[in-house]
């Protein structure tokens, strides 16, 4: 008799569970729709911020290249006047110093204001000598044929 009672109770439980399936299905459908739309909205926000961030990186890279070209022009004007880059070394006599300390005020009056728009610096890699100099800078995404990463400005151009 005990086995028969257990069997009948199991049948009742089965029918209750079976009648609850449509409710579960509706709930699952609602959650699936809500989850899908939430995911779509979240991906939209992520894409927006990614593109916004990417645009900012490109703008910062363009500003960096512009700054480096201004420094290059100032150094070349100095070389045309003195046939040497040595004067520029005053103020940035050590490797690793920011380029804004180099003596280029005569050719680039706003050199103090030139600074990287992001988290990097324009660094003197090789102290200006009579014939050469090297200034290191970093691009986040790249500009033109200059890829992302560290680059060096020398008398031969940007590498």
Short mmCIF file of N, CA and C in Angstrom, two decimals:
data_model
loop_
_atom_site.label_atom_id
_atom_site.label_comp_id
_atom_site.label_asym_id
_atom_site.label_seq_id
_atom_site.Cartn_x
_atom_site.Cartn_y
_atom_site.Cartn_z
N UNK A 1 0.82 -1.18 0.00
CA UNK A 1 0.00 0.00 0.00
C UNK A 1 0.87 1.25 0.00
N UNK A 2 1.96 1.17 0.67
CA UNK A 2 2.85 2.32 0.75
C UNK A 2 3.39 2.70 -0.63
N UNK A 3 3.73 1.69 -1.44
CA UNK A 3 4.23 1.95 -2.79
C UNK A 3 3.14 2.60 -3.64
N UNK A 4 1.90 2.19 -3.47
CA UNK A 4 0.80 2.74 -4.24
C UNK A 4 0.58 4.21 -3.89
N UNK A 5 0.70 4.58 -2.61
CA UNK A 5 0.54 5.97 -2.19
C UNK A 5 1.66 6.85 -2.78
N UNK A 6 2.84 6.33 -2.77
CA UNK A 6 3.96 7.08 -3.33
C UNK A 6 3.75 7.30 -4.82
N UNK A 7 3.26 6.27 -5.52
CA UNK A 7 3.01 6.36 -6.95
C UNK A 7 1.94 7.41 -7.24
N UNK A 8 0.83 7.39 -6.47
CA UNK A 8 -0.26 8.37 -6.68
C UNK A 8 0.24 9.79 -6.41
N UNK A 9 1.02 9.96 -5.38
CA UNK A 9 1.55 11.28 -5.07
C UNK A 9 2.47 11.76 -6.20
N UNK A 10 3.25 10.87 -6.75
CA UNK A 10 4.13 11.21 -7.86
C UNK A 10 3.32 11.62 -9.08
N UNK A 11 2.19 10.93 -9.33
CA UNK A 11 1.32 11.29 -10.45
C UNK A 11 0.76 12.70 -10.27
N UNK A 12 0.30 13.01 -9.04
CA UNK A 12 -0.25 14.34 -8.76
C UNK A 12 0.84 15.42 -8.97
N UNK A 13 2.02 15.14 -8.47
CA UNK A 13 3.11 16.09 -8.62
C UNK A 13 3.48 16.29 -10.09
N UNK A 14 3.42 15.20 -10.85
CA UNK A 14 3.74 15.28 -12.27
C UNK A 14 2.73 16.18 -12.99
N UNK A 15 1.42 15.98 -12.68
CA UNK A 15 0.40 16.79 -13.33
C UNK A 15 0.52 18.26 -12.94
N UNK A 16 0.89 18.54 -11.68
CA UNK A 16 1.09 19.93 -11.25
C UNK A 16 2.27 20.55 -12.01
N UNK A 17 3.32 19.78 -12.12
CA UNK A 17 4.51 20.28 -12.83
C UNK A 17 4.19 20.50 -14.30
N UNK A 18 3.44 19.59 -14.90
CA UNK A 18 3.08 19.70 -16.31
C UNK A 18 2.22 20.94 -16.55
N UNK A 19 1.32 21.25 -15.62
CA UNK A 19 0.46 22.43 -15.80
C UNK A 19 1.26 23.73 -15.60
N UNK A 20 2.39 23.68 -14.94
CA UNK A 20 3.21 24.87 -14.72
C UNK A 20 4.13 25.16 -15.90
N UNK A 21 4.29 24.23 -16.81
CA UNK A 21 5.22 24.40 -17.93
C UNK A 21 4.88 25.62 -18.79
N UNK A 22 3.60 25.88 -19.18
CA UNK A 22 3.33 27.09 -19.98
C UNK A 22 3.74 28.38 -19.26
N UNK A 23 3.56 28.44 -17.95
CA UNK A 23 3.96 29.62 -17.19
C UNK A 23 5.47 29.78 -17.25
N UNK A 24 6.18 28.66 -17.08
CA UNK A 24 7.63 28.72 -17.16
C UNK A 24 8.08 29.15 -18.56
N UNK A 25 7.39 28.65 -19.58
CA UNK A 25 7.75 29.00 -20.95
C UNK A 25 7.59 30.50 -21.19
N UNK A 26 6.48 31.08 -20.74
CA UNK A 26 6.26 32.52 -20.90
C UNK A 26 7.34 33.32 -20.17
N UNK A 27 7.64 32.89 -18.96
CA UNK A 27 8.67 33.58 -18.18
C UNK A 27 10.01 33.50 -18.89
N UNK A 28 10.32 32.33 -19.41
CA UNK A 28 11.58 32.14 -20.11
C UNK A 28 11.63 33.03 -21.36
N UNK A 29 10.49 33.12 -22.06
CA UNK A 29 10.43 33.95 -23.26
C UNK A 29 10.63 35.43 -22.91
N UNK A 30 9.99 35.87 -21.83
CA UNK A 30 10.13 37.26 -21.39
C UNK A 30 11.57 37.53 -20.98
N UNK A 31 12.14 36.62 -20.21
CA UNK A 31 13.53 36.81 -19.79
C UNK A 31 14.48 36.79 -20.98
N UNK A 32 14.19 35.91 -21.95
CA UNK A 32 15.04 35.83 -23.13
C UNK A 32 14.97 37.15 -23.90
N UNK A 33 13.76 37.71 -24.09
CA UNK A 33 13.62 38.98 -24.79
C UNK A 33 14.33 40.10 -24.03
N UNK A 34 14.09 40.15 -22.73
CA UNK A 34 14.72 41.18 -21.91
C UNK A 34 16.23 41.03 -21.95
N UNK A 35 16.70 39.81 -21.85
CA UNK A 35 18.14 39.57 -21.89
C UNK A 35 18.74 39.94 -23.23
N UNK A 36 18.06 39.61 -24.32
CA UNK A 36 18.56 39.92 -25.65
C UNK A 36 18.61 41.43 -25.87
N UNK A 37 17.53 42.11 -25.51
CA UNK A 37 17.53 43.56 -25.72
C UNK A 37 18.57 44.24 -24.83
N UNK A 38 18.73 43.74 -23.63
CA UNK A 38 19.74 44.30 -22.74
C UNK A 38 21.13 44.10 -23.33
N UNK A 39 21.36 42.92 -23.87
CA UNK A 39 22.66 42.63 -24.48
C UNK A 39 22.89 43.53 -25.69
N UNK A 40 21.85 43.73 -26.50
CA UNK A 40 21.99 44.59 -27.67
C UNK A 40 22.30 46.03 -27.25
N UNK A 41 21.59 46.52 -26.25
CA UNK A 41 21.84 47.87 -25.76
C UNK A 41 23.26 47.99 -25.21
N UNK A 42 23.67 46.99 -24.43
CA UNK A 42 25.02 47.01 -23.86
C UNK A 42 26.08 47.00 -24.96
N UNK A 43 25.88 46.17 -25.99
CA UNK A 43 26.84 46.13 -27.10
C UNK A 43 26.86 47.46 -27.85
N UNK A 44 25.70 48.10 -27.96
CA UNK A 44 25.65 49.42 -28.58
C UNK A 44 26.48 50.44 -27.82
N UNK A 45 26.33 50.44 -26.49
CA UNK A 45 27.13 51.36 -25.67
C UNK A 45 28.62 51.05 -25.79
N UNK A 46 28.95 49.77 -25.76
CA UNK A 46 30.36 49.39 -25.88
C UNK A 46 30.93 49.85 -27.22
N UNK A 47 30.17 49.63 -28.29
CA UNK A 47 30.64 50.05 -29.62
C UNK A 47 30.81 51.57 -29.68
N UNK A 48 29.86 52.30 -29.10
CA UNK A 48 29.94 53.76 -29.09
C UNK A 48 31.20 54.22 -28.36
N UNK A 49 31.42 53.68 -27.17
CA UNK A 49 32.58 54.11 -26.39
C UNK A 49 33.88 53.66 -27.03
N UNK A 50 33.86 52.49 -27.68
CA UNK A 50 35.06 52.02 -28.36
C UNK A 50 35.40 52.95 -29.53
N UNK A 51 34.39 53.30 -30.32
CA UNK A 51 34.62 54.22 -31.43
C UNK A 51 35.03 55.60 -30.94
N UNK A 52 34.40 56.06 -29.87
CA UNK A 52 34.74 57.35 -29.29
C UNK A 52 36.18 57.34 -28.81
N UNK A 53 36.56 56.27 -28.13
CA UNK A 53 37.94 56.13 -27.64
C UNK A 53 38.91 56.07 -28.81
N UNK A 54 38.54 55.34 -29.83
CA UNK A 54 39.40 55.21 -31.00
C UNK A 54 39.60 56.56 -31.67
N UNK A 55 38.52 57.34 -31.77
CA UNK A 55 38.62 58.68 -32.34
C UNK A 55 39.53 59.57 -31.53
N UNK A 56 39.43 59.46 -30.21
CA UNK A 56 40.31 60.25 -29.34
C UNK A 56 41.76 59.85 -29.53
N UNK A 57 42.01 58.57 -29.65
CA UNK A 57 43.38 58.10 -29.84
C UNK A 57 43.96 58.64 -31.15
N UNK A 58 43.14 58.62 -32.20
CA UNK A 58 43.61 59.13 -33.49
C UNK A 58 43.88 60.63 -33.42
N UNK A 59 43.02 61.36 -32.73
CA UNK A 59 43.22 62.81 -32.58
C UNK A 59 44.50 63.10 -31.79
N UNK A 60 44.73 62.32 -30.73
CA UNK A 60 45.95 62.51 -29.94
C UNK A 60 47.19 62.19 -30.78
N UNK A 61 47.10 61.13 -31.59
CA UNK A 61 48.23 60.77 -32.45
C UNK A 61 48.53 61.87 -33.47
N UNK A 62 47.49 62.44 -34.05
CA UNK A 62 47.70 63.54 -35.00
C UNK A 62 48.37 64.73 -34.32
N UNK A 63 47.94 65.02 -33.10
CA UNK A 63 48.56 66.12 -32.35
C UNK A 63 50.02 65.81 -32.05
N UNK A 64 50.31 64.56 -31.70
CA UNK A 64 51.70 64.17 -31.43
C UNK A 64 52.58 64.37 -32.66
N UNK A 65 52.09 63.90 -33.79
CA UNK A 65 52.88 64.02 -35.03
C UNK A 65 53.08 65.50 -35.37
N UNK A 66 52.06 66.31 -35.17
CA UNK A 66 52.19 67.75 -35.40
C UNK A 66 53.26 68.35 -34.50
N UNK A 67 53.24 67.99 -33.22
CA UNK A 67 54.25 68.50 -32.29
C UNK A 67 55.66 68.08 -32.73
N UNK A 68 55.80 66.82 -33.08
CA UNK A 68 57.12 66.31 -33.48
C UNK A 68 57.59 67.02 -34.75
N UNK A 69 56.69 67.27 -35.68
CA UNK A 69 57.08 67.99 -36.89
C UNK A 69 57.49 69.43 -36.58
N UNK A 70 56.84 70.05 -35.60
CA UNK A 70 57.23 71.40 -35.18
C UNK A 70 58.64 71.38 -34.58
N UNK A 71 58.92 70.38 -33.75
CA UNK A 71 60.26 70.25 -33.15
C UNK A 71 61.29 69.99 -34.25
N UNK A 72 60.93 69.13 -35.20
CA UNK A 72 61.84 68.83 -36.30
C UNK A 72 62.16 70.10 -37.11
N UNK A 73 61.14 70.89 -37.39
CA UNK A 73 61.34 72.14 -38.14
C UNK A 73 62.26 73.08 -37.36
N UNK A 74 62.03 73.20 -36.06
CA UNK A 74 62.88 74.07 -35.23
C UNK A 74 64.32 73.59 -35.24
N UNK A 75 64.52 72.29 -35.11
CA UNK A 75 65.89 71.75 -35.12
C UNK A 75 66.56 71.98 -36.48
N UNK A 76 65.82 71.81 -37.55
CA UNK A 76 66.41 72.01 -38.88
C UNK A 76 66.73 73.49 -39.13
N UNK A 77 65.88 74.39 -38.62
CA UNK A 77 66.18 75.83 -38.73
C UNK A 77 67.44 76.17 -37.95
N UNK A 78 67.59 75.57 -36.76
CA UNK A 78 68.80 75.76 -35.96
C UNK A 78 70.02 75.27 -36.73
N UNK A 79 69.90 74.11 -37.34
CA UNK A 79 71.02 73.54 -38.10
C UNK A 79 71.39 74.43 -39.29
N UNK A 80 70.40 75.00 -39.96
CA UNK A 80 70.68 75.88 -41.10
C UNK A 80 71.42 77.14 -40.66
N UNK A 81 71.09 77.62 -39.46
CA UNK A 81 71.75 78.84 -38.95
C UNK A 81 73.14 78.56 -38.41
N UNK A 82 73.32 77.44 -37.70
CA UNK A 82 74.58 77.19 -36.99
C UNK A 82 75.35 75.97 -37.50
N UNK A 83 74.82 75.24 -38.44
CA UNK A 83 75.43 74.01 -38.96
C UNK A 83 75.73 73.01 -37.84
N UNK A 84 74.86 73.02 -36.84
CA UNK A 84 75.04 72.14 -35.68
C UNK A 84 73.73 72.11 -34.88
N UNK A 85 73.54 70.99 -34.19
CA UNK A 85 72.38 70.88 -33.28
C UNK A 85 72.79 71.10 -31.83
N UNK A 86 74.08 71.42 -31.59
CA UNK A 86 74.61 71.52 -30.22
C UNK A 86 73.87 72.53 -29.36
N UNK A 87 73.48 73.65 -29.90
CA UNK A 87 72.80 74.69 -29.11
C UNK A 87 71.51 74.14 -28.51
N UNK A 88 70.85 73.25 -29.22
CA UNK A 88 69.60 72.67 -28.72
C UNK A 88 69.82 71.82 -27.48
N UNK A 89 71.04 71.32 -27.29
CA UNK A 89 71.32 70.45 -26.15
C UNK A 89 71.30 71.18 -24.81
N UNK A 90 71.39 72.50 -24.84
CA UNK A 90 71.36 73.27 -23.58
C UNK A 90 69.97 73.10 -22.97
N UNK A 91 69.94 72.57 -21.78
CA UNK A 91 68.66 72.32 -21.09
C UNK A 91 68.23 70.87 -21.15
N UNK A 92 68.71 70.16 -22.14
CA UNK A 92 68.38 68.72 -22.22
C UNK A 92 69.66 67.94 -22.48
N UNK A 93 70.59 68.09 -21.55
CA UNK A 93 71.92 67.50 -21.71
C UNK A 93 71.96 66.00 -21.42
N UNK A 94 70.87 65.44 -20.94
CA UNK A 94 70.86 64.02 -20.59
C UNK A 94 69.78 63.29 -21.39
N UNK A 95 70.09 62.06 -21.72
CA UNK A 95 69.08 61.23 -22.36
C UNK A 95 67.94 60.99 -21.37
N UNK A 96 66.74 60.94 -21.89
CA UNK A 96 65.57 60.69 -21.05
C UNK A 96 64.86 61.95 -20.58
N UNK A 97 65.42 63.11 -20.90
CA UNK A 97 64.77 64.37 -20.51
C UNK A 97 63.68 64.73 -21.51
N UNK A 98 62.64 65.41 -21.06
CA UNK A 98 61.60 65.86 -22.00
C UNK A 98 62.16 66.88 -22.99
N UNK A 99 61.71 66.83 -24.21
CA UNK A 99 62.22 67.71 -25.26
C UNK A 99 61.86 69.17 -25.00
N UNK A 100 60.85 69.42 -24.19
CA UNK A 100 60.44 70.81 -23.93
C UNK A 100 61.52 71.61 -23.18
N UNK A 101 62.52 70.92 -22.61
CA UNK A 101 63.61 71.61 -21.93
C UNK A 101 64.77 71.96 -22.86
N UNK A 102 64.72 71.48 -24.09
CA UNK A 102 65.79 71.78 -25.04
C UNK A 102 65.75 73.26 -25.44
N UNK A 103 66.90 73.79 -25.78
CA UNK A 103 67.05 75.21 -26.11
C UNK A 103 66.61 75.46 -27.56
N UNK A 104 65.29 75.55 -27.75
CA UNK A 104 64.76 75.81 -29.09
C UNK A 104 63.79 76.99 -29.10
N UNK A 105 63.81 77.79 -28.04
CA UNK A 105 62.85 78.90 -27.91
C UNK A 105 62.93 79.90 -29.06
N UNK A 106 64.12 80.12 -29.59
CA UNK A 106 64.27 81.08 -30.68
C UNK A 106 63.52 80.60 -31.93
N UNK A 107 63.50 79.29 -32.13
CA UNK A 107 62.89 78.73 -33.33
C UNK A 107 61.49 78.18 -33.08
N UNK A 108 61.20 77.89 -31.82
CA UNK A 108 59.89 77.36 -31.43
C UNK A 108 59.50 78.01 -30.11
N UNK A 109 58.96 79.22 -30.15
CA UNK A 109 58.70 79.99 -28.93
C UNK A 109 57.79 79.28 -27.93
N UNK A 110 56.89 78.47 -28.39
CA UNK A 110 55.96 77.80 -27.46
C UNK A 110 56.39 76.38 -27.11
N UNK A 111 57.68 76.12 -27.13
CA UNK A 111 58.15 74.76 -26.85
C UNK A 111 57.78 74.31 -25.43
N UNK A 112 57.67 75.25 -24.50
CA UNK A 112 57.26 74.88 -23.14
C UNK A 112 55.85 74.31 -23.11
N UNK A 113 55.01 74.77 -24.02
CA UNK A 113 53.62 74.32 -24.06
C UNK A 113 53.45 73.00 -24.80
N UNK A 114 54.47 72.59 -25.51
CA UNK A 114 54.36 71.34 -26.26
C UNK A 114 54.51 70.17 -25.31
N UNK A 115 53.42 69.45 -25.17
CA UNK A 115 53.46 68.23 -24.35
C UNK A 115 52.51 67.22 -24.95
N UNK A 116 52.77 65.99 -24.67
CA UNK A 116 51.95 64.91 -25.21
C UNK A 116 50.51 65.06 -24.72
N UNK A 117 49.53 64.91 -25.60
CA UNK A 117 48.13 65.06 -25.19
C UNK A 117 47.61 63.89 -24.36
N UNK A 118 48.38 62.83 -24.26
CA UNK A 118 47.96 61.66 -23.48
C UNK A 118 48.87 61.43 -22.30
N UNK A 119 49.26 60.18 -22.13
CA UNK A 119 50.07 59.79 -20.97
C UNK A 119 51.54 59.61 -21.31
N UNK A 120 51.96 60.00 -22.49
CA UNK A 120 53.34 59.81 -22.90
C UNK A 120 54.09 61.13 -22.86
N UNK A 121 55.38 61.09 -23.20
CA UNK A 121 56.20 62.31 -23.28
C UNK A 121 57.05 62.24 -24.54
N UNK A 122 57.51 63.38 -24.98
CA UNK A 122 58.49 63.46 -26.05
C UNK A 122 59.85 63.49 -25.37
N UNK A 123 60.61 62.42 -25.52
CA UNK A 123 61.84 62.21 -24.74
C UNK A 123 63.07 62.31 -25.64
N UNK A 124 64.11 62.97 -25.11
CA UNK A 124 65.40 63.04 -25.81
C UNK A 124 66.05 61.67 -25.66
N UNK A 125 66.21 60.99 -26.78
CA UNK A 125 66.84 59.66 -26.77
C UNK A 125 68.34 59.78 -27.00
N UNK A 126 68.73 60.69 -27.89
CA UNK A 126 70.14 60.99 -28.12
C UNK A 126 70.29 62.50 -27.98
N UNK A 127 71.13 62.93 -27.05
CA UNK A 127 71.34 64.36 -26.81
C UNK A 127 71.85 65.00 -28.10
N UNK A 128 71.29 66.15 -28.49
CA UNK A 128 71.74 66.80 -29.73
C UNK A 128 73.25 67.05 -29.73
N UNK A 129 73.88 66.64 -30.81
CA UNK A 129 75.32 66.87 -31.01
C UNK A 129 75.48 67.77 -32.24
N UNK A 130 76.68 67.82 -32.75
CA UNK A 130 76.91 68.65 -33.94
C UNK A 130 76.10 68.14 -35.14
N UNK A 131 75.98 66.82 -35.26
CA UNK A 131 75.37 66.27 -36.48
C UNK A 131 74.09 65.46 -36.27
N UNK A 132 73.73 65.19 -35.06
CA UNK A 132 72.58 64.29 -34.89
C UNK A 132 71.79 64.59 -33.62
N UNK A 133 70.64 64.00 -33.54
CA UNK A 133 69.77 64.04 -32.36
C UNK A 133 68.76 62.91 -32.53
N UNK A 134 68.10 62.56 -31.47
CA UNK A 134 67.02 61.56 -31.55
C UNK A 134 66.00 61.87 -30.46
N UNK A 135 64.76 61.96 -30.87
CA UNK A 135 63.66 62.24 -29.94
C UNK A 135 62.64 61.12 -30.08
N UNK A 136 62.32 60.51 -28.95
CA UNK A 136 61.41 59.36 -28.93
C UNK A 136 60.00 59.83 -28.57
N UNK A 137 59.01 59.28 -29.27
CA UNK A 137 57.61 59.55 -28.95
C UNK A 137 56.80 58.30 -29.24
N UNK A 138 55.60 58.25 -28.71
CA UNK A 138 54.76 57.06 -28.82
C UNK A 138 53.42 57.41 -29.45
N UNK A 139 52.98 56.56 -30.37
CA UNK A 139 51.65 56.70 -30.98
C UNK A 139 50.76 55.57 -30.46
N UNK A 140 49.52 55.91 -30.17
CA UNK A 140 48.59 54.91 -29.64
C UNK A 140 48.03 54.02 -30.75
N UNK A 141 47.60 54.60 -31.86
CA UNK A 141 46.98 53.85 -32.94
C UNK A 141 47.77 53.92 -34.24
N UNK A 142 48.50 54.98 -34.40
CA UNK A 142 49.25 55.16 -35.63
C UNK A 142 48.63 56.23 -36.52
N UNK A 143 49.47 56.84 -37.34
CA UNK A 143 49.04 57.88 -38.27
C UNK A 143 49.73 57.61 -39.60
N UNK A 144 48.96 57.55 -40.66
CA UNK A 144 49.54 57.30 -41.98
C UNK A 144 50.32 56.00 -42.00
N UNK A 145 51.58 56.08 -42.43
CA UNK A 145 52.40 54.86 -42.47
C UNK A 145 53.15 54.63 -41.16
N UNK A 146 52.91 55.46 -40.16
CA UNK A 146 53.51 55.25 -38.83
C UNK A 146 52.54 54.42 -38.00
N UNK A 147 52.96 53.25 -37.61
CA UNK A 147 52.10 52.37 -36.82
C UNK A 147 52.08 52.75 -35.35
N UNK A 148 51.29 52.03 -34.60
CA UNK A 148 51.23 52.23 -33.15
C UNK A 148 52.56 51.83 -32.53
N UNK A 149 52.92 52.49 -31.44
CA UNK A 149 54.15 52.16 -30.73
C UNK A 149 55.14 53.31 -30.71
N UNK A 150 56.37 52.98 -30.32
CA UNK A 150 57.41 54.00 -30.19
C UNK A 150 58.02 54.32 -31.56
N UNK A 151 58.32 55.61 -31.74
CA UNK A 151 58.97 56.10 -32.95
C UNK A 151 60.06 57.08 -32.54
N UNK A 152 60.98 57.32 -33.46
CA UNK A 152 62.10 58.21 -33.18
C UNK A 152 62.24 59.24 -34.29
N UNK A 153 62.38 60.48 -33.87
CA UNK A 153 62.67 61.57 -34.80
C UNK A 153 64.18 61.76 -34.83
N UNK A 154 64.76 61.71 -36.00
CA UNK A 154 66.19 61.95 -36.19
C UNK A 154 66.35 62.94 -37.35
N UNK A 155 67.57 63.37 -37.65
CA UNK A 155 67.75 64.24 -38.82
C UNK A 155 67.29 63.58 -40.12
N UNK A 156 67.19 62.26 -40.14
CA UNK A 156 66.72 61.54 -41.33
C UNK A 156 65.20 61.45 -41.40
N UNK A 157 64.50 61.99 -40.41
CA UNK A 157 63.04 61.92 -40.41
C UNK A 157 62.52 61.07 -39.26
N UNK A 158 61.29 60.66 -39.39
CA UNK A 158 60.63 59.86 -38.35
C UNK A 158 60.72 58.39 -38.72
N UNK A 159 61.24 57.60 -37.80
CA UNK A 159 61.30 56.15 -38.00
C UNK A 159 60.39 55.47 -37.01
#
